[in-house]
Amino acid sequence: MSIRESEMLVGDVMLSPDRFPVVGQRTLLKEALEEMSRMRIGIACIVGQDQQLLGILTDGDLRRMLLKVQKPFSAFFADDALDHAVTSPLKVLPGDTLLQAVRLMDEKRVWDLPVVGEDGRLLGLLHLHPAVEALLSTDA
Amino acid sequence: MIEIGYGTVSPVRIGEKLPLAFIGGPCAIEGRDHAFRMAEQIGKICRQVGLSWIYKSCYDKDCRSSPDSFHGIGMHEGLRILADIRAEFGIPVTSDFSDPAWGAATGEVCDMVQVPAYLCRQTSMLRVAANTGRPVHLKKGQFMSPWNMKNSVRKLEANGCEQILLTDRGTFFGYNMLVNDMTSLPIMARTGYPVCFDATHSIQLPTSMGNISGGQREFIPCLVRAAAACGINALFMEVHDDPDNAKSDANTVLDIKYLENILIQAKIAHEMRLEILDKLGEDNVHPGK
């Protein structure tokens, strides 16, 4: 089967929430960055009660912030991570095809897509590396 | 919004776009007669100006510079006087407490408990303050950044307290000197809790006179106007009828003869700010844009 015919779904490949940074809505920016460093992934998903996805914070967001924010680092670190998050991020459903999701990642130039249920709860993260690996294995 | 006052006293509501509230009284409880006299006189002025208020006076001043300075009337006697003032005048009362062991008794009497600025990050103090079940008046330490007060707020919240008032009382600028950074008010307000400006401690020159603190009280009026224009929910000032002979903070307490004028200014500035925001919209200049 070629990559173009792959029927794999996002839900087959996504990382479960224990394998990428998931932080609460009152997590400080500094704590979120520590979690991203600890898990070696450039995105943190911020969730509210019931695991509703409230926003995402990425390495790219941080880079842009560093060039823009004028306040002292100590104040920046003490902000809530959610203050600096993208609150309407691109996201996919677990039932979406992997091919569609990877095309979306290519089009939007992003490395990660949060995976949410119909009710908005965070279910996982589609990370580019395992997604590509899964598609390439289809081609083998 | 927080509400201060239990039982039979008239509760004072502080926050959001509510009218400005006043917290004041002599720094230390000097005696029953003086405490009652001050409550009566300040209450009369607040009624004339049209401000709701909370009587503040402390039973133990544990942060005196000198061992010879007046330390306070003592917890038991002080709390008895405060209890009698709230019963007599029907107003909420507050005192700070400087030792975790004093917290529970303070909360039994006082409508709000105050955590001193020097102790604002002490976990044991914050735990005890929260456990009183009363609203907590948390003063920003002179050594603290306004954004780091969030950590102290989180400690209170972790112990079940969600009735918090955050106050700026000046920030150390080198030795024996405070400066007033008005940006601390909107920064602390971002916690979601109401904020207060302590005008009389803000003009303090800490321990500038060797073994006691000095103060430049001539700056109280302009700082009050600035804070009210910047955005506060409450104003705090220590008031005395004979500052020269006040037993605590003699160089910073406001002479009561000036109180009415300053409260009128504060009230007008507060109302004008709300009117401006109502007319022109909330502040909308965003960082980096």
GROMACS .gro file of C-alpha atoms in nm:
model
  429
    1MET     CA    1   0.000   0.000   0.000
    2SER     CA    2   0.133   0.345  -0.086
    3ILE     CA    3   0.141   0.635   0.152
    4ARG     CA    4  -0.136   0.802  -0.045
    5GLU     CA    5  -0.364   0.505   0.021
    6SER     CA    6  -0.290   0.485   0.392
    7GLU     CA    7  -0.600   0.443   0.605
    8MET     CA    8  -0.422   0.498   0.933
    9LEU     CA    9  -0.598   0.727   1.172
   10VAL     CA   10  -0.462   0.998   1.401
   11GLY     CA   11  -0.577   0.793   1.698
   12ASP     CA   12  -0.350   0.506   1.592
   13VAL     CA   13  -0.036   0.715   1.614
   14MET     CA   14  -0.099   0.994   1.862
   15LEU     CA   15   0.101   1.019   2.183
   16SER     CA   16  -0.101   0.957   2.495
   17PRO     CA   17  -0.118   1.248   2.744
   18ASP     CA   18   0.147   1.095   2.971
   19ARG     CA   19   0.403   1.124   2.689
   20PHE     CA   20   0.394   1.498   2.624
   21PRO     CA   21   0.366   1.810   2.843
   22VAL     CA   22   0.015   1.864   2.971
   23VAL     CA   23  -0.018   2.139   3.231
   24GLY     CA   24  -0.302   2.299   3.424
   25GLN     CA   25  -0.444   2.642   3.355
   26ARG     CA   26  -0.272   2.793   3.660
   27THR     CA   27   0.072   2.658   3.576
   28LEU     CA   28   0.337   2.928   3.566
   29LEU     CA   29   0.517   2.987   3.239
   30LYS     CA   30   0.842   2.883   3.400
   31GLU     CA   31   0.691   2.553   3.516
   32ALA     CA   32   0.551   2.484   3.170
   33LEU     CA   33   0.891   2.545   3.012
   34GLU     CA   34   1.051   2.308   3.260
   35GLU     CA   35   0.799   2.042   3.169
   36MET     CA   36   0.868   2.092   2.797
   37SER     CA   37   1.241   2.058   2.861
   38ARG     CA   38   1.194   1.752   3.081
   39MET     CA   39   0.984   1.574   2.818
   40ARG     CA   40   1.195   1.706   2.530
   41ILE     CA   41   0.895   1.821   2.327
   42GLY     CA   42   0.849   2.176   2.204
   43ILE     CA   43   0.484   2.206   2.293
   44ALA     CA   44   0.279   2.214   2.610
   45CYS     CA   45  -0.096   2.166   2.609
   46ILE     CA   46  -0.281   2.362   2.873
   47VAL     CA   47  -0.597   2.204   3.004
   48GLY     CA   48  -0.871   2.308   3.240
   49GLN     CA   49  -1.086   2.090   3.457
   50ASP     CA   50  -1.219   1.784   3.273
   51GLN     CA   51  -0.912   1.801   3.048
   52GLN     CA   52  -1.065   2.064   2.819
   53LEU     CA   53  -0.793   2.200   2.592
   54LEU     CA   54  -0.755   2.571   2.671
   55GLY     CA   55  -0.446   2.650   2.470
   56ILE     CA   56  -0.102   2.547   2.354
   57LEU     CA   57   0.241   2.692   2.408
   58THR     CA   58   0.519   2.610   2.165
   59ASP     CA   59   0.891   2.676   2.128
   60GLY     CA   60   0.803   2.907   1.839
   61ASP     CA   61   0.559   3.103   2.054
   62LEU     CA   62   0.829   3.142   2.314
   63ARG     CA   63   1.086   3.256   2.057
   64ARG     CA   64   0.851   3.522   1.928
   65MET     CA   65   0.767   3.628   2.280
   66LEU     CA   66   1.133   3.670   2.370
   67LEU     CA   67   1.170   3.918   2.086
   68LYS     CA   68   0.863   4.108   2.192
   69VAL     CA   69   0.815   4.098   2.567
   70GLN     CA   70   0.978   4.393   2.742
   71LYS     CA   71   0.918   4.303   3.103
   72PRO     CA   72   1.187   4.146   3.323
   73PHE     CA   73   1.240   3.773   3.296
   74SER     CA   74   1.135   3.730   3.657
   75ALA     CA   75   0.793   3.877   3.571
   76PHE     CA   76   0.771   3.683   3.248
   77PHE     CA   77   0.840   3.354   3.427
   78ALA     CA   78   0.575   3.432   3.688
   79ASP     CA   79   0.301   3.477   3.427
   80ASP     CA   80   0.056   3.194   3.384
   81ALA     CA   81   0.152   2.984   3.083
   82LEU     CA   82  -0.200   3.037   2.958
   83ASP     CA   83  -0.137   3.414   2.936
   84HIS     CA   84   0.100   3.347   2.649
   85ALA     CA   85  -0.073   3.048   2.491
   86VAL     CA   86  -0.246   3.023   2.158
   87THR     CA   87  -0.601   2.971   2.274
   88SER     CA   88  -0.754   2.867   1.941
   89PRO     CA   89  -0.495   2.622   1.814
   90LEU     CA   90  -0.523   2.393   1.517
   91LYS     CA   91  -0.638   2.053   1.635
   92VAL     CA   92  -0.747   1.721   1.495
   93LEU     CA   93  -0.982   1.443   1.593
   94PRO     CA   94  -0.863   1.088   1.660
   95GLY     CA   95  -1.082   0.967   1.374
   96ASP     CA   96  -0.917   1.195   1.118
   97THR     CA   97  -0.687   1.018   0.875
   98LEU     CA   98  -0.318   1.045   0.946
   99LEU     CA   99  -0.255   1.155   0.589
  100GLN     CA  100  -0.496   1.448   0.623
  101ALA     CA  101  -0.338   1.549   0.952
  102VAL     CA  102   0.018   1.537   0.817
  103ARG     CA  103  -0.088   1.741   0.515
  104LEU     CA  104  -0.234   1.996   0.755
  105MET     CA  105   0.096   2.002   0.947
  106ASP     CA  106   0.281   2.062   0.622
  107GLU     CA  107   0.046   2.334   0.510
  108LYS     CA  108   0.055   2.517   0.842
  109ARG     CA  109   0.424   2.444   0.911
  110VAL     CA  110   0.365   2.296   1.254
  111TRP     CA  111   0.529   2.001   1.425
  112ASP     CA  112   0.247   1.906   1.656
  113LEU     CA  113  -0.128   1.892   1.656
  114PRO     CA  114  -0.331   1.840   1.972
  115VAL     CA  115  -0.588   1.565   1.939
  116VAL     CA  116  -0.923   1.638   2.098
  117GLY     CA  117  -1.254   1.460   2.130
  118GLU     CA  118  -1.581   1.602   1.999
  119ASP     CA  119  -1.632   1.745   2.350
  120GLY     CA  120  -1.306   1.940   2.338
  121ARG     CA  121  -1.119   1.718   2.581
  122LEU     CA  122  -0.752   1.661   2.512
  123LEU     CA  123  -0.694   1.299   2.411
  124GLY     CA  124  -0.340   1.306   2.276
  125LEU     CA  125  -0.084   1.476   2.059
  126LEU     CA  126   0.006   1.407   1.702
  127HIS     CA  127   0.381   1.460   1.681
  128LEU     CA  128   0.537   1.488   1.337
  129HIS     CA  129   0.814   1.231   1.384
  130PRO     CA  130   0.602   0.928   1.477
  131ALA     CA  131   0.341   1.039   1.224
  132VAL     CA  132   0.593   1.037   0.938
  133GLU     CA  133   0.746   0.715   1.064
  134ALA     CA  134   0.403   0.548   1.061
  135LEU     CA  135   0.333   0.666   0.708
  136LEU     CA  136   0.673   0.551   0.585
  137SER     CA  137   0.614   0.209   0.737
  138THR     CA  138   0.293   0.191   0.532
  139ASP     CA  139   0.502   0.235   0.224
  140ALA     CA  140   0.744  -0.043   0.316
  141MET     CA  141  -1.517   4.079   4.503
  142ILE     CA  142  -1.453   4.009   4.867
  143GLU     CA  143  -1.684   4.071   5.158
  144ILE     CA  144  -1.553   4.170   5.497
  145GLY     CA  145  -1.777   4.146   5.799
  146TYR     CA  146  -1.949   3.867   5.986
  147GLY     CA  147  -2.232   3.862   6.234
  148THR     CA  148  -2.402   4.189   6.308
  149VAL     CA  149  -2.158   4.437   6.151
  150SER     CA  150  -2.232   4.601   5.817
  151PRO     CA  151  -2.020   4.409   5.568
  152VAL     CA  152  -1.781   4.599   5.344
  153ARG     CA  153  -1.759   4.476   4.987
  154ILE     CA  154  -1.436   4.539   4.799
  155GLY     CA  155  -1.355   4.478   4.434
  156GLU     CA  156  -1.451   4.514   4.070
  157LYS     CA  157  -1.627   4.846   4.008
  158LEU     CA  158  -1.760   4.884   4.360
  159PRO     CA  159  -1.712   5.213   4.545
  160LEU     CA  160  -1.374   5.266   4.706
  161ALA     CA  161  -1.345   5.126   5.059
  162PHE     CA  162  -1.127   5.268   5.335
  163ILE     CA  163  -0.919   5.070   5.584
  164GLY     CA  164  -0.777   5.278   5.863
  165GLY     CA  165  -0.710   5.355   6.223
  166PRO     CA  166  -0.416   5.413   6.453
  167CYS     CA  167  -0.118   5.190   6.377
  168ALA     CA  168  -0.123   5.036   6.725
  169ILE     CA  169  -0.401   5.001   6.979
  170GLU     CA  170  -0.276   5.243   7.241
  171GLY     CA  171  -0.560   5.200   7.487
  172ARG     CA  172  -0.934   5.146   7.502
  173ASP     CA  173  -1.033   5.514   7.522
  174HIS     CA  174  -0.805   5.619   7.239
  175ALA     CA  175  -0.916   5.331   7.019
  176PHE     CA  176  -1.282   5.416   7.072
  177ARG     CA  177  -1.222   5.785   7.018
  178MET     CA  178  -1.045   5.717   6.690
  179ALA     CA  179  -1.318   5.478   6.574
  180GLU     CA  180  -1.580   5.741   6.645
  181GLN     CA  181  -1.393   6.024   6.472
  182ILE     CA  182  -1.287   5.825   6.166
  183GLY     CA  183  -1.634   5.676   6.134
  184LYS     CA  184  -1.789   6.022   6.137
  185ILE     CA  185  -1.556   6.139   5.859
  186CYS     CA  186  -1.619   5.827   5.649
  187ARG     CA  187  -1.994   5.878   5.680
  188GLN     CA  188  -1.958   6.242   5.574
  189VAL     CA  189  -1.747   6.147   5.273
  190GLY     CA  190  -1.963   5.847   5.190
  191LEU     CA  191  -1.709   5.567   5.215
  192SER     CA  192  -1.756   5.229   5.378
  193TRP     CA  193  -1.468   5.145   5.606
  194ILE     CA  194  -1.289   4.888   5.818
  195TYR     CA  195  -1.123   4.979   6.145
  196LYS     CA  196  -0.760   4.871   6.156
  197SER     CA  197  -0.536   4.874   6.458
  198CYS     CA  198  -0.279   4.625   6.580
  199TYR     CA  199  -0.234   4.467   6.921
  200ASP     CA  200   0.132   4.372   6.877
  201LYS     CA  201   0.389   4.553   6.665
  202ASP     CA  202   0.652   4.288   6.627
  203CYS     CA  203   0.853   4.470   6.361
  204ARG     CA  204   0.961   4.769   6.569
  205SER     CA  205   1.317   4.879   6.496
  206SER     CA  206   1.414   4.923   6.859
  207PRO     CA  207   1.368   4.697   7.162
  208ASP     CA  208   1.264   5.010   7.351
  209SER     CA  209   0.980   5.100   7.111
  210PHE     CA  210   0.619   5.041   7.210
  211HIS     CA  211   0.546   4.681   7.125
  212GLY     CA  212   0.172   4.680   7.168
  213ILE     CA  213  -0.105   4.636   7.415
  214GLY     CA  214  -0.099   4.258   7.384
  215MET     CA  215  -0.317   4.013   7.198
  216HIS     CA  216  -0.584   3.941   7.457
  217GLU     CA  217  -0.645   4.299   7.561
  218GLY     CA  218  -0.617   4.423   7.201
  219LEU     CA  219  -0.865   4.172   7.065
  220ARG     CA  220  -1.109   4.255   7.347
  221ILE     CA  221  -1.095   4.621   7.246
  222LEU     CA  222  -1.142   4.537   6.878
  223ALA     CA  223  -1.437   4.311   6.960
  224ASP     CA  224  -1.596   4.591   7.160
  225ILE     CA  225  -1.537   4.844   6.882
  226ARG     CA  226  -1.708   4.624   6.625
  227ALA     CA  227  -1.999   4.570   6.865
  228GLU     CA  228  -2.029   4.937   6.953
  229PHE     CA  229  -1.994   5.086   6.606
  230GLY     CA  230  -2.118   4.797   6.390
  231ILE     CA  231  -1.811   4.813   6.166
  232PRO     CA  232  -1.569   4.539   6.059
  233VAL     CA  233  -1.230   4.541   6.230
  234THR     CA  234  -0.890   4.407   6.135
  235SER     CA  235  -0.546   4.360   6.287
  236ASP     CA  236  -0.231   4.202   6.164
  237PHE     CA  237  -0.071   3.909   6.344
  238SER     CA  238   0.301   3.845   6.344
  239ASP     CA  239   0.317   3.494   6.485
  240PRO     CA  240   0.134   3.190   6.347
  241ALA     CA  241   0.028   3.108   6.702
  242TRP     CA  242  -0.179   3.429   6.714
  243GLY     CA  243  -0.370   3.367   6.390
  244ALA     CA  244  -0.665   3.164   6.519
  245ALA     CA  245  -0.747   3.406   6.802
  246THR     CA  246  -0.715   3.703   6.566
  247GLY     CA  247  -0.953   3.541   6.319
  248GLU     CA  248  -1.208   3.468   6.590
  249VAL     CA  249  -1.253   3.838   6.654
  250CYS     CA  250  -1.142   4.022   6.341
  251ASP     CA  251  -1.350   4.039   6.025
  252MET     CA  252  -1.030   4.029   5.819
  253VAL     CA  253  -0.683   3.915   5.921
  254GLN     CA  254  -0.376   4.095   5.797
  255VAL     CA  255  -0.044   3.937   5.709
  256PRO     CA  256   0.241   4.187   5.760
  257ALA     CA  257   0.448   4.281   5.457
  258TYR     CA  258   0.770   4.146   5.607
  259LEU     CA  259   0.603   3.806   5.652
  260CYS     CA  260   0.411   3.795   5.325
  261ARG     CA  261   0.578   3.484   5.192
  262GLN     CA  262   0.597   3.280   5.513
  263THR     CA  263   0.408   2.959   5.447
  264SER     CA  264   0.314   2.902   5.811
  265MET     CA  265   0.168   3.254   5.836
  266LEU     CA  266  -0.031   3.215   5.516
  267ARG     CA  267  -0.161   2.873   5.616
  268VAL     CA  268  -0.282   3.003   5.950
  269ALA     CA  269  -0.433   3.314   5.790
  270ALA     CA  270  -0.627   3.101   5.543
  271ASN     CA  271  -0.739   2.865   5.815
  272THR     CA  272  -0.910   3.148   6.004
  273GLY     CA  273  -1.177   3.141   5.733
  274ARG     CA  274  -1.173   3.522   5.728
  275PRO     CA  275  -1.073   3.733   5.429
  276VAL     CA  276  -0.697   3.784   5.428
  277HIS     CA  277  -0.531   4.119   5.378
  278LEU     CA  278  -0.193   4.038   5.229
  279LYS     CA  279   0.060   4.316   5.203
  280LYS     CA  280   0.330   4.304   4.940
  281GLY     CA  281   0.668   4.283   5.106
  282GLN     CA  282   0.890   4.582   5.040
  283PHE     CA  283   1.140   4.329   4.901
  284MET     CA  284   0.891   4.152   4.676
  285SER     CA  285   0.809   4.208   4.313
  286PRO     CA  286   0.437   4.246   4.247
  287TRP     CA  287   0.436   3.947   4.012
  288ASN     CA  288   0.592   3.720   4.272
  289MET     CA  289   0.300   3.790   4.508
  290LYS     CA  290   0.117   3.532   4.302
  291ASN     CA  291   0.314   3.265   4.489
  292SER     CA  292   0.181   3.389   4.823
  293VAL     CA  293  -0.169   3.406   4.678
  294ARG     CA  294  -0.135   3.045   4.566
  295LYS     CA  295  -0.031   2.945   4.916
  296LEU     CA  296  -0.347   3.102   5.055
  297GLU     CA  297  -0.558   2.938   4.786
  298ALA     CA  298  -0.396   2.602   4.852
  299ASN     CA  299  -0.530   2.635   5.206
  300GLY     CA  300  -0.881   2.717   5.094
  301CYS     CA  301  -0.874   3.097   5.103
  302GLU     CA  302  -1.033   3.279   4.812
  303GLN     CA  303  -1.106   3.610   4.985
  304ILE     CA  304  -0.782   3.802   4.944
  305LEU     CA  305  -0.694   4.170   4.936
  306LEU     CA  306  -0.350   4.258   4.800
  307THR     CA  307  -0.185   4.579   4.913
  308ASP     CA  308   0.117   4.776   4.797
  309ARG     CA  309   0.301   4.965   5.068
  310GLY     CA  310   0.612   5.066   4.878
  311THR     CA  311   0.922   4.887   4.759
  312PHE     CA  312   1.276   4.906   4.894
  313PHE     CA  313   1.503   5.129   4.692
  314GLY     CA  314   1.848   5.074   4.835
  315TYR     CA  315   1.876   5.130   5.209
  316ASN     CA  316   1.625   5.317   5.427
  317MET     CA  317   1.421   5.422   5.128
  318LEU     CA  318   1.100   5.316   4.960
  319VAL     CA  319   0.968   5.399   4.615
  320ASN     CA  320   0.616   5.362   4.487
  321ASP     CA  321   0.575   5.173   4.166
  322MET     CA  322   0.215   5.219   4.063
  323THR     CA  323   0.242   4.945   3.804
  324SER     CA  324   0.235   4.702   4.095
  325LEU     CA  325  -0.138   4.769   4.131
  326PRO     CA  326  -0.250   4.643   3.787
  327ILE     CA  327   0.010   4.365   3.806
  328MET     CA  328  -0.128   4.237   4.137
  329ALA     CA  329  -0.484   4.287   4.014
  330ARG     CA  330  -0.412   4.030   3.746
  331THR     CA  331  -0.439   3.766   4.018
  332GLY     CA  332  -0.812   3.839   4.004
  333TYR     CA  333  -0.824   3.974   4.358
  334PRO     CA  334  -0.894   4.333   4.462
  335VAL     CA  335  -0.599   4.562   4.530
  336CYS     CA  336  -0.536   4.830   4.789
  337PHE     CA  337  -0.284   5.110   4.829
  338ASP     CA  338  -0.131   5.176   5.170
  339ALA     CA  339  -0.055   5.547   5.148
  340THR     CA  340   0.095   5.602   5.492
  341HIS     CA  341   0.347   5.317   5.490
  342SER     CA  342   0.438   5.400   5.130
  343ILE     CA  343   0.595   5.726   5.240
  344GLN     CA  344   0.795   5.557   5.516
  345LEU     CA  345   1.174   5.583   5.526
  346PRO     CA  346   1.242   5.250   5.695
  347THR     CA  347   1.461   5.284   6.005
  348SER     CA  348   1.606   5.601   5.854
  349MET     CA  349   1.635   5.763   6.197
  350GLY     CA  350   1.872   5.514   6.350
  351ASN     CA  351   1.633   5.316   6.564
  352ILE     CA  352   1.298   5.428   6.427
  353SER     CA  353   1.151   5.488   6.082
  354GLY     CA  354   1.106   5.828   5.930
  355GLY     CA  355   0.855   5.932   5.670
  356GLN     CA  356   0.763   6.200   5.421
  357ARG     CA  357   0.394   6.236   5.487
  358GLU     CA  358   0.372   6.543   5.266
  359PHE     CA  359   0.355   6.302   4.973
  360ILE     CA  360   0.049   6.115   5.099
  361PRO     CA  361  -0.210   6.319   4.904
  362CYS     CA  362  -0.039   6.295   4.566
  363LEU     CA  363   0.027   5.923   4.607
  364VAL     CA  364  -0.337   5.866   4.700
  365ARG     CA  365  -0.451   6.047   4.386
  366ALA     CA  366  -0.202   5.855   4.174
  367ALA     CA  367  -0.306   5.518   4.314
  368ALA     CA  368  -0.677   5.588   4.280
  369ALA     CA  369  -0.626   5.704   3.923
  370CYS     CA  370  -0.418   5.395   3.849
  371GLY     CA  371  -0.683   5.163   3.988
  372ILE     CA  372  -0.744   5.045   4.343
  373ASN     CA  373  -1.039   4.893   4.521
  374ALA     CA  374  -0.946   5.008   4.870
  375LEU     CA  375  -0.730   5.271   5.034
  376PHE     CA  376  -0.536   5.204   5.353
  377MET     CA  377  -0.407   5.478   5.580
  378GLU     CA  378  -0.305   5.484   5.942
  379VAL     CA  379  -0.463   5.778   6.116
  380HIS     CA  380  -0.394   5.941   6.450
  381ASP     CA  381  -0.529   6.241   6.639
  382ASP     CA  382  -0.185   6.328   6.778
  383PRO     CA  383   0.085   6.196   6.542
  384ASP     CA  384   0.373   6.347   6.736
  385ASN     CA  385   0.281   6.134   7.031
  386ALA     CA  386   0.165   5.825   6.845
  387LYS     CA  387   0.311   5.515   7.002
  388SER     CA  388   0.386   5.355   6.666
  389ASP     CA  389   0.478   5.496   6.323
  390ALA     CA  390   0.469   5.853   6.452
  391ASN     CA  391   0.652   5.975   6.141
  392THR     CA  392   0.410   5.824   5.893
  393VAL     CA  393   0.061   5.822   6.044
  394LEU     CA  394  -0.175   6.078   5.897
  395ASP     CA  395  -0.306   6.350   6.122
  396ILE     CA  396  -0.680   6.303   6.135
  397LYS     CA  397  -0.730   6.671   6.052
  398TYR     CA  398  -0.627   6.586   5.693
  399LEU     CA  399  -0.832   6.269   5.659
  400GLU     CA  400  -1.155   6.410   5.521
  401ASN     CA  401  -0.980   6.608   5.249
  402ILE     CA  402  -0.774   6.309   5.135
  403LEU     CA  403  -1.067   6.069   5.141
  404ILE     CA  404  -1.270   6.311   4.928
  405GLN     CA  405  -0.983   6.328   4.679
  406ALA     CA  406  -0.953   5.949   4.674
  407LYS     CA  407  -1.325   5.903   4.625
  408ILE     CA  408  -1.339   6.154   4.340
  409ALA     CA  409  -1.032   6.007   4.168
  410HIS     CA  410  -1.177   5.656   4.201
  411GLU     CA  411  -1.512   5.759   4.058
  412MET     CA  412  -1.349   5.956   3.776
  413ARG     CA  413  -1.139   5.656   3.681
  414LEU     CA  414  -1.447   5.435   3.662
  415GLU     CA  415  -1.626   5.702   3.461
  416ILE     CA  416  -1.333   5.730   3.219
  417LEU     CA  417  -1.317   5.354   3.170
  418ASP     CA  418  -1.692   5.340   3.126
  419LYS     CA  419  -1.681   5.613   2.866
  420LEU     CA  420  -1.365   5.523   2.678
  421GLY     CA  421  -1.336   5.150   2.743
  422GLU     CA  422  -1.092   4.941   2.943
  423ASP     CA  423  -0.718   4.988   2.896
  424ASN     CA  424  -0.629   4.815   2.572
  425VAL     CA  425  -0.265   4.887   2.502
  426HIS     CA  426  -0.106   4.545   2.480
  427PRO     CA  427   0.260   4.457   2.529
  428GLY     CA  428   0.466   4.459   2.213
  429LYS     CA  429   0.192   4.596   1.993
   0.00000   0.00000   0.00000
